[in-house]
Coordinates of C-alpha atoms in Angstrom, one line a residue:
M462 CA -10.1 105.0 37.0
A463 CA -12.4 103.0 39.2
E464 CA -10.9 101.6 42.4
A465 CA -10.4 97.9 42.5
K466 CA -12.7 95.9 44.6
K467 CA -11.3 94.7 47.8
Y468 CA -12.1 91.5 49.6
I469 CA -15.0 92.0 51.9
P470 CA -15.2 89.3 54.6
I471 CA -18.4 87.4 54.9
A472 CA -20.0 88.2 58.2
G473 CA -16.7 89.6 59.4
G474 CA -14.8 86.2 59.0
S475 CA -11.3 85.4 57.5
L476 CA -10.4 83.6 54.2
I477 CA -10.1 80.2 55.8
S478 CA -13.3 80.5 57.6
D479 CA -15.0 81.5 54.4
V480 CA -13.6 78.5 52.5
K481 CA -14.8 76.2 55.3
S482 CA -18.2 77.7 55.0
L483 CA -18.3 76.8 51.3
F484 CA -17.1 73.1 52.0
P485 CA -18.8 72.0 55.2
I486 CA -17.1 68.6 55.0
L487 CA -13.7 70.3 55.8
K488 CA -15.0 71.7 59.0
T489 CA -13.5 68.8 61.0
R490 CA -9.8 68.2 61.3
R491 CA -10.1 64.4 60.9
T492 CA -11.8 64.8 57.6
A493 CA -9.3 67.2 56.3
V494 CA -6.5 64.8 57.1
L495 CA -8.2 62.0 55.1
V496 CA -8.6 64.2 52.0
Y497 CA -5.0 65.4 52.1
G498 CA -3.9 61.8 52.5
F499 CA -5.9 60.6 49.5
V500 CA -4.4 63.3 47.3
F501 CA -0.9 62.4 48.4
A502 CA -1.6 58.7 47.8
F503 CA -2.9 59.4 44.3
V504 CA 0.2 61.4 43.4
A505 CA 2.5 58.8 44.8
F506 CA 0.7 56.0 42.9
T507 CA 0.9 58.0 39.7
F508 CA 4.7 58.4 40.1
F509 CA 5.0 54.6 40.8
L510 CA 3.3 53.7 37.6
A511 CA 5.2 56.2 35.6
F512 CA 8.6 54.9 36.7
S513 CA 7.7 51.2 37.0
P514 CA 9.8 49.1 34.4
S515 CA 7.9 47.2 31.7
S516 CA 8.4 43.4 31.4
N517 CA 9.1 43.7 27.7
S518 CA 11.7 46.5 27.9
S519 CA 14.4 47.9 30.1
S520 CA 13.2 51.5 29.6
P521 CA 10.7 53.3 31.8
W522 CA 7.1 53.0 31.0
F523 CA 6.7 56.6 29.8
I524 CA 9.5 56.1 27.3
N525 CA 7.7 53.1 25.8
I526 CA 4.6 55.3 25.5
F527 CA 6.2 58.4 24.0
G528 CA 9.2 56.9 22.3
G529 CA 7.3 54.6 19.9
S530 CA 8.1 51.1 18.8
S531 CA 10.5 51.4 15.9
T532 CA 11.9 48.0 16.2
N533 CA 8.5 46.4 15.8
S534 CA 7.1 48.7 13.1
S535 CA 7.8 46.2 10.4
T536 CA 6.0 43.3 12.0
G537 CA 3.6 44.6 14.6
S538 CA 0.5 46.7 14.3
A539 CA -0.5 49.6 16.5
S540 CA -3.0 47.5 18.3
D541 CA -0.4 44.8 19.0
S542 CA 2.0 47.5 20.4
Y543 CA -0.7 49.0 22.6
R544 CA -1.7 45.5 23.9
S545 CA 1.9 44.5 24.6
Q546 CA 2.6 47.7 26.6
F547 CA -0.4 47.5 28.9
S548 CA -0.7 43.7 29.1
S549 CA 1.5 43.5 32.2
I550 CA -0.5 46.2 34.1
F551 CA -4.2 45.6 33.8
P552 CA -4.4 41.9 34.6
N553 CA -3.3 42.9 38.2
F554 CA -6.5 44.9 38.5
F555 CA -8.9 43.2 36.0
P556 CA -8.3 39.4 36.1
D557 CA -9.5 37.7 32.9
N558 CA -9.5 34.0 31.9
S559 CA -8.5 34.8 28.4
S560 CA -5.0 35.9 29.4
A561 CA -3.5 32.5 28.9
Q562 CA -4.9 32.4 25.4
Q563 CA -3.5 35.9 24.8
Q564 CA -0.1 34.5 25.7
V565 CA -0.5 31.8 23.0
D566 CA -1.4 34.5 20.5
N567 CA 1.8 36.4 21.4
F568 CA 4.0 33.3 21.4
S569 CA 4.9 33.8 25.1
S570 CA 7.5 31.3 26.4
P571 CA 6.6 28.8 29.1
P572 CA 8.5 28.6 32.4
Q573 CA 12.0 27.2 31.9
N574 CA 11.5 24.5 34.5
S575 CA 8.2 23.1 33.0
T576 CA 8.2 19.8 31.1
S577 CA 6.2 19.2 28.0
R578 CA 4.9 16.0 26.3
S579 CA 5.2 17.7 22.9
S580 CA 8.8 18.6 23.4
N581 CA 9.7 15.1 24.5
T582 CA 7.9 13.6 21.5
A583 CA 9.5 16.0 19.1
S584 CA 13.0 15.2 20.4
Q585 CA 12.5 11.5 19.8
S586 CA 10.8 11.7 16.4
P587 CA 13.1 11.3 13.4
N588 CA 13.2 14.1 10.8
L589 CA 11.5 13.7 7.5
T590 CA 13.9 13.3 4.6
E591 CA 12.1 15.9 2.7
E592 CA 9.8 18.5 4.1
P593 CA 6.8 19.7 2.0
S594 CA 7.1 23.1 0.5
T595 CA 4.1 24.3 2.5
V596 CA 6.0 23.6 5.7
K597 CA 9.1 25.4 4.5
N598 CA 7.2 28.6 3.5
N599 CA 5.1 28.7 6.6
T600 CA 8.1 28.1 8.8
Q601 CA 9.9 31.0 7.3
R602 CA 6.9 33.3 7.8
S603 CA 6.6 32.3 11.4
V604 CA 10.3 33.0 12.0
N605 CA 9.8 36.6 10.8
S606 CA 6.6 37.2 12.7
G607 CA 5.9 38.3 16.3
K608 CA 8.3 40.6 18.2
G609 CA 11.4 40.0 16.1
K610 CA 12.4 37.0 18.2
L611 CA 12.3 33.3 17.4
P612 CA 9.6 31.3 19.4
N613 CA 11.1 29.1 22.1
S614 CA 11.5 25.4 21.1
N615 CA 9.0 24.4 23.8
Q616 CA 6.3 26.8 22.8
S617 CA 2.9 25.6 21.7
K618 CA 2.2 25.6 18.0
I619 CA -1.2 25.8 16.4
V620 CA -1.7 23.4 13.4
A621 CA -4.2 24.7 10.9
P622 CA -7.1 22.4 9.9
E623 CA -6.3 20.4 6.8
A624 CA -8.2 21.1 3.6
P625 CA -9.9 18.1 1.9
V626 CA -7.8 16.4 -0.8
A627 CA -9.3 16.8 -4.3
G628 CA -8.8 14.6 -7.3
N629 CA -5.6 12.6 -7.5
H630 CA -3.5 15.3 -5.9
S631 CA -1.3 14.4 -2.9
A632 CA -2.1 16.0 0.5
S633 CA 0.5 18.3 2.0
L634 CA 1.2 19.1 5.6
P635 CA -0.6 22.3 6.6
V636 CA 1.1 24.4 9.2
N637 CA -0.2 27.9 10.1
S638 CA 1.6 31.1 9.2
A639 CA 1.9 34.1 11.4
P640 CA -0.7 36.3 9.7
N641 CA -3.4 33.7 10.4
V642 CA -2.6 33.2 14.1
D643 CA -5.4 35.3 15.4
K644 CA -8.0 33.5 13.3
E645 CA -6.6 30.2 14.2
S646 CA -6.4 31.0 17.9
R647 CA -10.1 31.9 17.9
L648 CA -10.8 28.5 16.4
V649 CA -8.6 26.8 19.0
R650 CA -10.3 28.7 21.8
N651 CA -13.7 27.4 20.8
Q652 CA -12.4 23.9 20.4
T653 CA -10.4 23.7 23.6
Q654 CA -13.2 25.1 25.8
S655 CA -15.4 22.1 24.8
L656 CA -12.5 19.6 25.3
E657 CA -11.3 20.9 28.7
N658 CA -11.8 17.6 30.5
S659 CA -10.5 15.3 27.7
D660 CA -7.5 13.1 28.4
K661 CA -6.0 13.6 24.9
L662 CA -6.5 17.3 24.6
K663 CA -6.9 20.0 27.3
V664 CA -7.0 23.8 27.2
L665 CA -3.9 25.0 25.4
K666 CA -1.2 26.2 27.8
P667 CA 2.4 27.0 27.1
N668 CA 3.7 23.7 28.4
Q669 CA 1.1 21.4 26.8
T670 CA 1.1 19.4 23.6
T671 CA 0.4 20.8 20.1
V672 CA -3.2 21.1 19.1
P673 CA -3.5 18.5 16.3
A674 CA -4.9 19.4 12.9
L675 CA -8.4 18.5 12.1
K676 CA -8.4 15.4 9.9
A677 CA -9.9 15.8 6.4
P678 CA -11.2 12.7 4.7
V679 CA -9.0 11.3 2.0
A680 CA -10.9 10.0 -1.0
P681 CA -10.4 6.4 -2.2
N682 CA -7.4 5.7 -4.4
Q683 CA -5.6 8.9 -3.2
S684 CA -2.3 9.1 -1.5
A685 CA -0.8 11.4 1.1
I686 CA 2.8 12.6 1.3
L687 CA 3.1 11.3 4.8
P688 CA 5.4 8.7 6.2
V689 CA 3.4 5.9 7.9
K690 CA 5.3 5.0 11.1
S691 CA 4.3 3.8 14.5
D692 CA 5.0 7.3 15.8
S693 CA 1.9 9.4 16.2
S694 CA 3.8 12.6 15.6
K695 CA 6.4 13.7 13.1
K696 CA 9.0 16.4 13.0
T697 CA 10.2 18.3 9.9
N698 CA 13.8 19.4 9.3
S699 CA 12.8 22.9 10.5
G700 CA 11.6 21.7 13.8
E701 CA 7.9 22.1 13.2
E702 CA 5.9 19.3 14.7
V703 CA 3.0 17.8 12.7
K704 CA 0.6 15.0 13.3
D705 CA 0.3 11.9 11.1
V706 CA -3.2 12.3 9.5
L707 CA -3.4 8.5 8.8
G708 CA -2.8 7.4 12.3
K709 CA -1.4 4.0 13.3
G710 CA -4.0 1.8 11.9
E711 CA -5.5 4.0 9.1
M712 CA -4.6 4.2 5.4
S713 CA -6.2 5.2 2.2
N714 CA -7.2 2.6 -0.3
N715 CA -4.1 3.2 -2.4
T716 CA -1.4 4.0 0.2
A717 CA -0.2 1.5 2.7
W718 CA 3.0 0.6 4.7
L719 CA 5.4 2.9 3.0
S720 CA 8.9 1.5 3.1
K721 CA 11.9 3.8 3.9
K722 CA 12.9 4.3 0.3
Q723 CA 9.2 5.0 -0.7
R724 CA 8.3 7.5 2.0
N725 CA 9.3 10.6 0.0
E726 CA 7.4 9.6 -3.1
T727 CA 3.7 9.4 -4.0
K728 CA 3.3 6.0 -5.6
P729 CA 0.3 4.5 -7.4
G730 CA 1.2 1.1 -6.0
V731 CA 1.3 0.1 -2.4
S732 CA 4.0 -1.3 -0.3
A733 CA 3.8 -3.6 2.7
K734 CA 4.9 -3.2 6.3
Q735 CA 4.2 -5.6 9.1
G736 CA 1.2 -5.1 11.3
N737 CA -1.4 -3.7 9.0
D738 CA -4.4 -6.0 9.3
S739 CA -6.7 -4.1 6.9
L740 CA -4.5 -4.6 3.8
V741 CA -4.0 -8.3 4.6
E742 CA -7.7 -8.8 5.2
S743 CA -8.4 -7.2 1.8
L744 CA -6.0 -9.6 0.2
M745 CA -7.7 -12.6 1.9
N746 CA -11.1 -11.6 0.4
C747 CA -9.6 -11.0 -3.1
D748 CA -9.0 -13.2 -6.1
L749 CA -5.4 -12.3 -6.7
F750 CA -5.4 -13.9 -10.2
D751 CA -8.4 -12.0 -11.6
G752 CA -7.1 -8.8 -12.8
E753 CA -5.2 -6.9 -15.5
W754 CA -1.8 -5.6 -16.4
V755 CA -1.3 -1.9 -16.0
R756 CA 1.6 0.3 -16.8
D757 CA 3.6 1.6 -13.8
D758 CA 6.8 3.6 -14.4
L759 CA 8.0 2.7 -10.9
Y760 CA 8.6 -0.9 -12.1
P761 CA 10.6 -3.1 -12.5
L762 CA 11.4 -4.1 -9.0
Y763 CA 15.2 -4.1 -9.7
K764 CA 17.2 -2.2 -12.3
P765 CA 17.8 -4.1 -15.5
G766 CA 21.4 -5.3 -15.6
S767 CA 21.8 -4.9 -11.8
C768 CA 21.6 -8.7 -11.2
S769 CA 24.5 -10.8 -12.5
L770 CA 22.7 -14.0 -11.4
I771 CA 20.2 -13.9 -14.3
D772 CA 20.8 -16.7 -16.7
E773 CA 21.7 -15.7 -20.2
Q774 CA 18.5 -17.3 -21.5
F775 CA 16.4 -14.8 -19.5
N776 CA 18.7 -11.7 -19.8
C777 CA 16.9 -10.1 -22.7
I778 CA 18.6 -6.6 -22.2
L779 CA 22.0 -8.2 -22.3
N780 CA 21.1 -10.1 -25.4
G781 CA 20.2 -6.9 -27.2
R782 CA 16.4 -6.4 -26.9
P783 CA 15.8 -2.7 -27.7
D784 CA 12.2 -2.1 -26.3
K785 CA 11.7 -1.7 -22.5
D786 CA 7.9 -1.2 -22.0
Y787 CA 7.4 -4.9 -21.1
Q788 CA 9.4 -4.2 -17.9
K789 CA 6.9 -1.4 -16.8
M790 CA 3.9 -3.6 -16.4
K791 CA 2.5 -4.7 -13.0
W792 CA -0.3 -7.0 -12.2
K793 CA -3.4 -5.3 -10.7
P794 CA -6.1 -7.6 -9.2
M795 CA -9.7 -6.3 -9.7
G796 CA -10.7 -6.5 -6.1
C797 CA -7.7 -5.3 -4.1
N798 CA -4.2 -3.7 -4.4
L799 CA -1.3 -6.1 -4.6
P800 CA 1.5 -4.9 -2.3
R801 CA 4.8 -4.0 -3.9
L802 CA 7.3 -6.7 -3.0
D803 CA 9.5 -5.4 -0.2
G804 CA 12.7 -7.5 -0.4
S805 CA 13.9 -6.6 3.2
L806 CA 10.5 -7.4 4.7
L807 CA 10.4 -10.7 2.8
L808 CA 13.9 -11.6 4.0
N809 CA 12.7 -11.0 7.6
L810 CA 9.7 -13.4 6.9
L811 CA 12.2 -16.0 5.7
R812 CA 14.7 -15.5 8.5
G813 CA 16.1 -18.9 9.6
K814 CA 14.0 -20.7 7.0
R815 CA 14.3 -22.5 3.6
L816 CA 12.2 -21.5 0.6
V817 CA 12.4 -24.1 -2.2
F818 CA 11.3 -24.2 -5.8
V819 CA 10.7 -27.6 -7.4
G820 CA 9.9 -28.1 -11.0
D821 CA 11.0 -27.2 -14.6
S822 CA 12.8 -24.2 -16.1
L823 CA 9.7 -22.0 -15.6
N824 CA 10.2 -22.4 -11.9
R825 CA 13.9 -21.6 -12.5
N826 CA 12.7 -18.4 -14.1
M827 CA 10.7 -17.6 -11.0
W828 CA 13.6 -18.6 -8.6
E829 CA 16.1 -16.4 -10.4
S830 CA 13.7 -13.5 -10.2
L831 CA 13.2 -13.9 -6.5
V832 CA 17.0 -14.3 -5.8
C833 CA 17.6 -11.0 -7.7
I834 CA 14.9 -9.1 -5.8
L835 CA 16.2 -10.3 -2.4
R836 CA 19.9 -9.9 -3.3
N837 CA 19.3 -6.3 -4.3
S838 CA 17.6 -5.7 -0.9
V839 CA 20.6 -6.5 1.3
R840 CA 23.4 -4.1 2.2
D841 CA 26.3 -6.4 1.7
Q842 CA 25.8 -8.5 -1.4
S843 CA 29.0 -10.4 -0.7
K844 CA 27.0 -12.2 2.0
V845 CA 24.7 -13.6 -0.7
Y846 CA 26.2 -16.6 -2.5
E847 CA 25.4 -20.0 -4.1
A848 CA 26.1 -22.8 -1.7
N849 CA 28.5 -24.6 -4.1
G850 CA 30.0 -21.5 -5.6
R851 CA 28.1 -21.9 -8.9
H852 CA 27.6 -18.9 -11.3
H853 CA 25.6 -20.6 -14.0
F854 CA 22.3 -22.2 -13.2
R855 CA 21.7 -24.8 -15.9
G856 CA 22.8 -28.4 -16.0
E857 CA 22.9 -29.2 -12.3
A858 CA 20.2 -31.0 -10.3
S859 CA 19.9 -28.3 -7.6
Y860 CA 21.0 -24.9 -6.6
S861 CA 20.9 -23.0 -3.3
F862 CA 21.4 -19.3 -2.6
I863 CA 22.4 -18.5 1.0
F864 CA 21.5 -15.2 2.6
K865 CA 24.0 -15.2 5.4
D866 CA 22.7 -12.2 7.4
Y867 CA 19.2 -13.8 7.6
N868 CA 20.3 -17.4 7.9
C869 CA 17.9 -18.4 5.1
S870 CA 18.2 -20.0 1.7
V871 CA 16.3 -19.8 -1.6
E872 CA 16.7 -23.1 -3.5
F873 CA 15.8 -24.7 -6.8
F874 CA 15.5 -28.5 -7.5
V875 CA 15.2 -29.5 -11.2
T876 CA 12.3 -31.9 -11.5
P877 CA 10.4 -31.1 -14.7
F878 CA 7.7 -33.8 -14.3
L879 CA 7.7 -34.1 -10.4
V880 CA 8.1 -37.8 -11.0
Q881 CA 11.2 -39.7 -12.0
E882 CA 12.7 -39.9 -15.4
W883 CA 13.8 -43.5 -15.9
E884 CA 15.7 -45.9 -18.2
M885 CA 14.6 -49.4 -19.2
P886 CA 16.7 -52.0 -21.0
D887 CA 15.5 -52.5 -24.6
K888 CA 15.2 -55.7 -26.5
N889 CA 18.3 -55.1 -28.5
G890 CA 20.4 -54.4 -25.3
T891 CA 20.1 -50.6 -25.5
K892 CA 18.4 -48.4 -22.9
K893 CA 15.1 -46.7 -23.5
E894 CA 14.0 -43.6 -21.7
T895 CA 10.7 -43.8 -19.8
L896 CA 8.8 -41.8 -17.2
R897 CA 8.0 -43.5 -13.9
L898 CA 4.5 -42.3 -13.1
D899 CA 4.6 -44.1 -9.7
L900 CA 7.8 -42.6 -8.3
V901 CA 8.2 -39.1 -7.1
G902 CA 11.4 -37.2 -8.0
R903 CA 14.7 -38.4 -6.6
S904 CA 15.6 -35.2 -4.8
S905 CA 12.3 -35.2 -2.8
Y906 CA 14.1 -36.3 0.5
Q907 CA 16.2 -33.1 0.3
Y908 CA 13.4 -30.6 0.5
K909 CA 10.6 -32.4 2.3
E910 CA 11.3 -30.5 5.5
A911 CA 11.7 -27.1 3.9
D912 CA 9.5 -24.3 5.3
F913 CA 8.1 -23.1 2.0
I914 CA 7.9 -25.3 -1.2
I915 CA 6.7 -24.1 -4.6
F916 CA 6.0 -26.9 -7.1
N917 CA 5.2 -26.7 -10.8
T918 CA 5.0 -28.9 -13.8
G919 CA 3.4 -28.7 -17.3
H920 CA 5.7 -27.5 -20.1
W921 CA 7.5 -30.8 -20.6
W922 CA 4.2 -32.6 -20.9
T923 CA 3.7 -30.7 -24.3
H924 CA 6.9 -32.1 -25.8
E925 CA 6.6 -34.7 -28.6
K926 CA 7.6 -37.8 -26.6
T927 CA 5.2 -37.0 -23.7
S928 CA 2.3 -35.7 -25.8
R929 CA 2.4 -38.9 -28.0
G930 CA 2.7 -41.2 -25.0
K931 CA 3.9 -44.3 -27.0
D932 CA 6.2 -46.7 -25.1
Y933 CA 7.1 -44.0 -22.7
Y934 CA 5.0 -44.0 -19.5
Q935 CA 5.9 -46.7 -17.0
E936 CA 4.4 -48.0 -13.7
G937 CA 6.3 -50.6 -11.8
S938 CA 7.9 -52.8 -14.5
H939 CA 5.0 -52.2 -17.0
V940 CA 5.6 -49.8 -19.9
Y941 CA 2.4 -48.5 -21.5
G942 CA 2.4 -49.1 -25.3
E943 CA 0.3 -46.0 -25.5
L944 CA -1.2 -43.8 -22.9
N945 CA -3.2 -40.5 -23.2
V946 CA -1.1 -37.6 -21.9
L947 CA -3.9 -36.3 -19.7
E948 CA -4.2 -39.7 -18.0
A949 CA -0.4 -39.9 -17.6
F950 CA -0.5 -36.4 -16.1
R951 CA -3.2 -37.4 -13.7
K952 CA -1.3 -40.5 -12.6
A953 CA 1.9 -38.5 -12.0
L954 CA 0.2 -35.8 -10.0
T955 CA -1.6 -38.4 -7.9
T956 CA 1.8 -39.9 -7.1
W957 CA 3.0 -36.4 -6.1
A958 CA -0.1 -35.7 -4.0
R959 CA 0.3 -38.9 -2.1
W960 CA 3.9 -38.1 -1.4
V961 CA 3.0 -34.7 -0.1
D962 CA 0.3 -36.1 2.2
A963 CA 2.7 -38.7 3.6
N964 CA 5.9 -36.6 4.0
I965 CA 5.0 -32.9 4.5
N966 CA 4.3 -31.7 8.0
P967 CA 1.6 -29.0 7.5
L968 CA 2.4 -27.5 10.9
K969 CA 6.0 -26.7 9.7
S970 CA 5.8 -26.5 5.9
L971 CA 3.7 -24.4 3.6
V972 CA 3.1 -25.9 0.1
F973 CA 2.3 -24.0 -3.1
F974 CA 1.6 -25.1 -6.6
R975 CA 2.2 -22.6 -9.3
G976 CA 0.0 -23.2 -12.4
Y977 CA 0.7 -23.4 -16.1
S978 CA 2.6 -20.5 -17.7
E979 CA 1.2 -19.8 -21.1
S980 CA 3.4 -19.8 -24.2
H981 CA 2.9 -17.6 -27.3
F982 CA 4.3 -19.3 -30.3
S983 CA 2.7 -17.9 -33.5
G984 CA 3.0 -19.8 -36.8
G985 CA 4.3 -23.0 -35.3
Q986 CA 5.4 -24.6 -32.0
W987 CA 8.6 -24.1 -30.1
N988 CA 10.5 -26.6 -32.3
S989 CA 8.8 -25.8 -35.7
G990 CA 9.4 -22.1 -36.3
G991 CA 7.0 -20.5 -33.8
Q992 CA 7.6 -16.8 -33.4
C993 CA 6.9 -13.9 -30.9
D994 CA 9.7 -11.4 -31.7
Q995 CA 7.3 -8.7 -33.0
E996 CA 5.2 -8.6 -29.9
T997 CA 5.8 -5.5 -27.7
Q998 CA 2.4 -5.0 -26.1
P999 CA 0.2 -7.3 -23.9
I1000 CA -3.1 -8.7 -25.2
K1001 CA -5.9 -6.2 -24.5
N1002 CA -8.9 -8.1 -26.0
L1003 CA -10.1 -11.1 -23.8
T1004 CA -11.3 -12.9 -26.9
Y1005 CA -7.7 -13.5 -28.0
L1006 CA -6.9 -15.5 -24.8
R1007 CA -6.6 -19.2 -25.0
P1008 CA -9.0 -21.7 -23.4
Y1009 CA -8.1 -22.9 -19.9
P1010 CA -5.6 -25.8 -20.2
P1011 CA -7.2 -29.2 -19.5
K1012 CA -4.1 -30.2 -17.5
M1013 CA -4.8 -27.5 -15.0
M1014 CA -8.4 -28.8 -14.6
V1015 CA -6.8 -32.2 -13.7
L1016 CA -4.5 -30.5 -11.2
E1017 CA -7.4 -28.6 -9.5
K1018 CA -9.3 -31.8 -9.0
I1019 CA -6.4 -33.6 -7.4
L1020 CA -5.6 -30.6 -5.1
K1021 CA -9.2 -30.7 -3.8
G1022 CA -8.8 -34.4 -2.8
M1023 CA -5.5 -33.9 -0.8
K1024 CA -5.3 -34.0 3.0
T1025 CA -2.5 -31.4 3.0
H1026 CA -3.6 -27.8 2.2
V1027 CA -1.8 -26.6 -1.0
T1028 CA -2.1 -23.0 -2.0
Y1029 CA -2.8 -22.9 -5.8
M1030 CA -1.2 -20.0 -7.6
N1031 CA -3.3 -20.0 -10.8
I1032 CA -1.1 -17.7 -13.0
T1033 CA -2.4 -19.2 -16.3
R1034 CA -4.7 -16.3 -17.2
M1035 CA -2.4 -13.5 -16.1
T1036 CA 0.4 -14.9 -18.2
D1037 CA -1.8 -15.4 -21.3
F1038 CA -2.1 -11.6 -21.6
R1039 CA 1.7 -11.2 -21.8
K1040 CA 2.7 -12.2 -25.3
D1041 CA 5.2 -9.4 -25.2
G1042 CA 7.3 -10.7 -22.3
H1043 CA 9.2 -13.6 -23.9
P1044 CA 12.9 -13.6 -24.9
S1045 CA 11.9 -14.5 -28.5
I1046 CA 15.1 -14.0 -30.6
Y1047 CA 16.9 -12.3 -27.6
R1048 CA 17.6 -15.6 -25.9
K1049 CA 21.4 -15.7 -26.3
Q1050 CA 24.4 -13.6 -27.4
K1051 CA 26.4 -16.1 -29.4
L1052 CA 24.4 -17.6 -32.2
S1053 CA 25.4 -20.7 -34.2
E1054 CA 26.0 -20.5 -37.9
E1055 CA 22.5 -21.8 -38.6
E1056 CA 20.9 -19.4 -36.1
R1057 CA 22.7 -16.4 -37.8
R1058 CA 21.4 -17.4 -41.2
S1059 CA 17.8 -17.6 -40.0
P1060 CA 17.5 -16.0 -36.5
V1061 CA 13.7 -15.8 -36.5
R1062 CA 13.4 -19.6 -36.7
F1063 CA 14.9 -20.0 -33.3
Q1064 CA 12.8 -18.2 -30.7
D1065 CA 11.9 -18.7 -27.1
C1066 CA 8.2 -17.9 -26.6
S1067 CA 7.8 -20.0 -23.4
H1068 CA 10.2 -18.5 -20.8
W1069 CA 10.2 -14.9 -19.7
C1070 CA 12.6 -12.0 -19.8
L1071 CA 14.0 -10.8 -16.4
P1072 CA 13.0 -8.3 -15.1
G1073 CA 9.5 -9.2 -16.2
V1074 CA 6.5 -11.4 -15.7
P1075 CA 8.0 -13.8 -13.0
D1076 CA 8.5 -10.8 -10.8
A1077 CA 4.7 -10.5 -10.6
W1078 CA 4.5 -14.2 -9.6
N1079 CA 6.8 -13.4 -6.7
E1080 CA 4.7 -10.4 -5.7
I1081 CA 1.7 -12.8 -5.4
L1082 CA 3.9 -15.2 -3.4
F1083 CA 4.8 -12.3 -1.1
A1084 CA 1.1 -11.5 -0.6
E1085 CA 0.3 -15.2 0.1
L1086 CA 3.0 -15.3 2.8
L1087 CA 1.6 -12.1 4.4
I1088 CA -1.8 -13.7 4.5
E1089 CA -0.4 -16.9 6.1
K1090 CA 1.4 -14.9 8.7
H1091 CA -1.8 -12.9 9.5
K1092 CA -3.7 -16.2 9.9
K1093 CA -1.2 -17.5 12.4
Q1094 CA -1.3 -14.3 14.4
Q1095 CA -5.1 -14.5 14.6
Q1096 CA -4.9 -18.1 15.7
R1097 CA -2.5 -17.1 18.5
K1098 CA -4.9 -14.4 19.7
R1099 CA -7.8 -16.8 19.8
S1100 CA -5.8 -19.4 21.7

């Protein structure tokens, strides 16, 4: 067996001297101390890191590494776990500007003592009555995402860009879900870097406002499921904050000024709220009387049978009319959208004022329609009452409904001709009825200072006595043996126009004249068997409309010569379409013996069922009042 080799010193030296000869750098004592110190420092630093506690866990760091992440396995990926474990270490040695954005990706909470404009806004914004399904689903996903904890209420939220609205579908409120956070955060990083110096949007930090969604253009005649308020931001029931895509002054062509009871519905019509100049200006440049009737299942403006103030003559449902489609028609001008009549808004426009109807039973038709609309808009209907306690609205010279909470009144004065009905002594000592063409109606002094006055006349000029004009028309003490009805009509309206110019203060009162409402007697006149009971649809073919009434041509000429501005509500054409809207045989409940034997001989094809056509007249009146209010506001701004 060979003998083991022994250590043979190099040049007779020892082991230490031989090692020193291999590493010349250790030959000096100072150098050796530095090397040993470095080794000790490295070992100590390693132990410090190994037992330093993580910010995300109470366990030592090495337990986090080797123990796994079982609590997060259902929601977090391996890369997310790795990033969360080392995120508190490396920024100390390798500073990076993207760390703030990484906190956004991980839903890190802001300091507790920081304040946020978004949190303040959200706390003041009212909740939506209904939240869109998109918001609900995405909110649930965001709750279940991340580290298994709910994001803090002050955290920043990334709102996904909105997709363009297609077709006639309503736009929903897009809110990002957790799986898309990384993609969305990259988009936000690119956007916020370019907007770093903007006043409205700065680089996203935990205590800053929400990044708003990119606005997608809404095509004309589309609507969005968004409440239009003065607030720039909204808050859903789940707490998610979203931005109003329409803004304060923007709206689509078919959605405007949603009222409280309309905010949760997508409606084909529009509704009015104060302060929107664009809609009012569109009305100013529109012929409100050139249009068509369209079906709208959101009509009528008040539920049939809900208004006990409707006279029996107009209450077709109470009188047994079986069809209901005539209530579902609304008037649609060709060049604009007529706002849906908002009763509460109109009452605010009328606060402290008097609105008066003067004329025949067709104006009573319109007056009852408006009273019902306004009465159904107040909370306490016991505070709406007729001034003299009346419950039937035929036979008296005037009526006045008081709206106590608004200190306003809506009144009606019966003056079928606008001039006075008179009596003259006859030769045989009896009295003969005449019409004083030179004297305005007796009640004129009672309404001359009203704030809004709506006049009408026309139907009584078609009756036998007035149309024949024999020994009926009177001026002064002279009774015309025979006078053409158009000439008598011109004389009467001239008397009315002179009275308006002399007595109405245009700085206080606004005057309207509602035109002739067409009748639809077929097979005879109102007193000779005329009928309309089989009519259930409006006229569709324009060739079946009647020629424009000559009396309205006379009226228009007189209106042009007046000093006082009178707003002419030319409803003649729009009513000519509606042969389906009359009471016909459904004009009363209790019929006489003769009426029961031949009910179709006694029909009303002049007046209108309520709800029905007169509601549309009041919607036009509402639009006209909005226009006048807008004009006054513009005049104040210029002055």
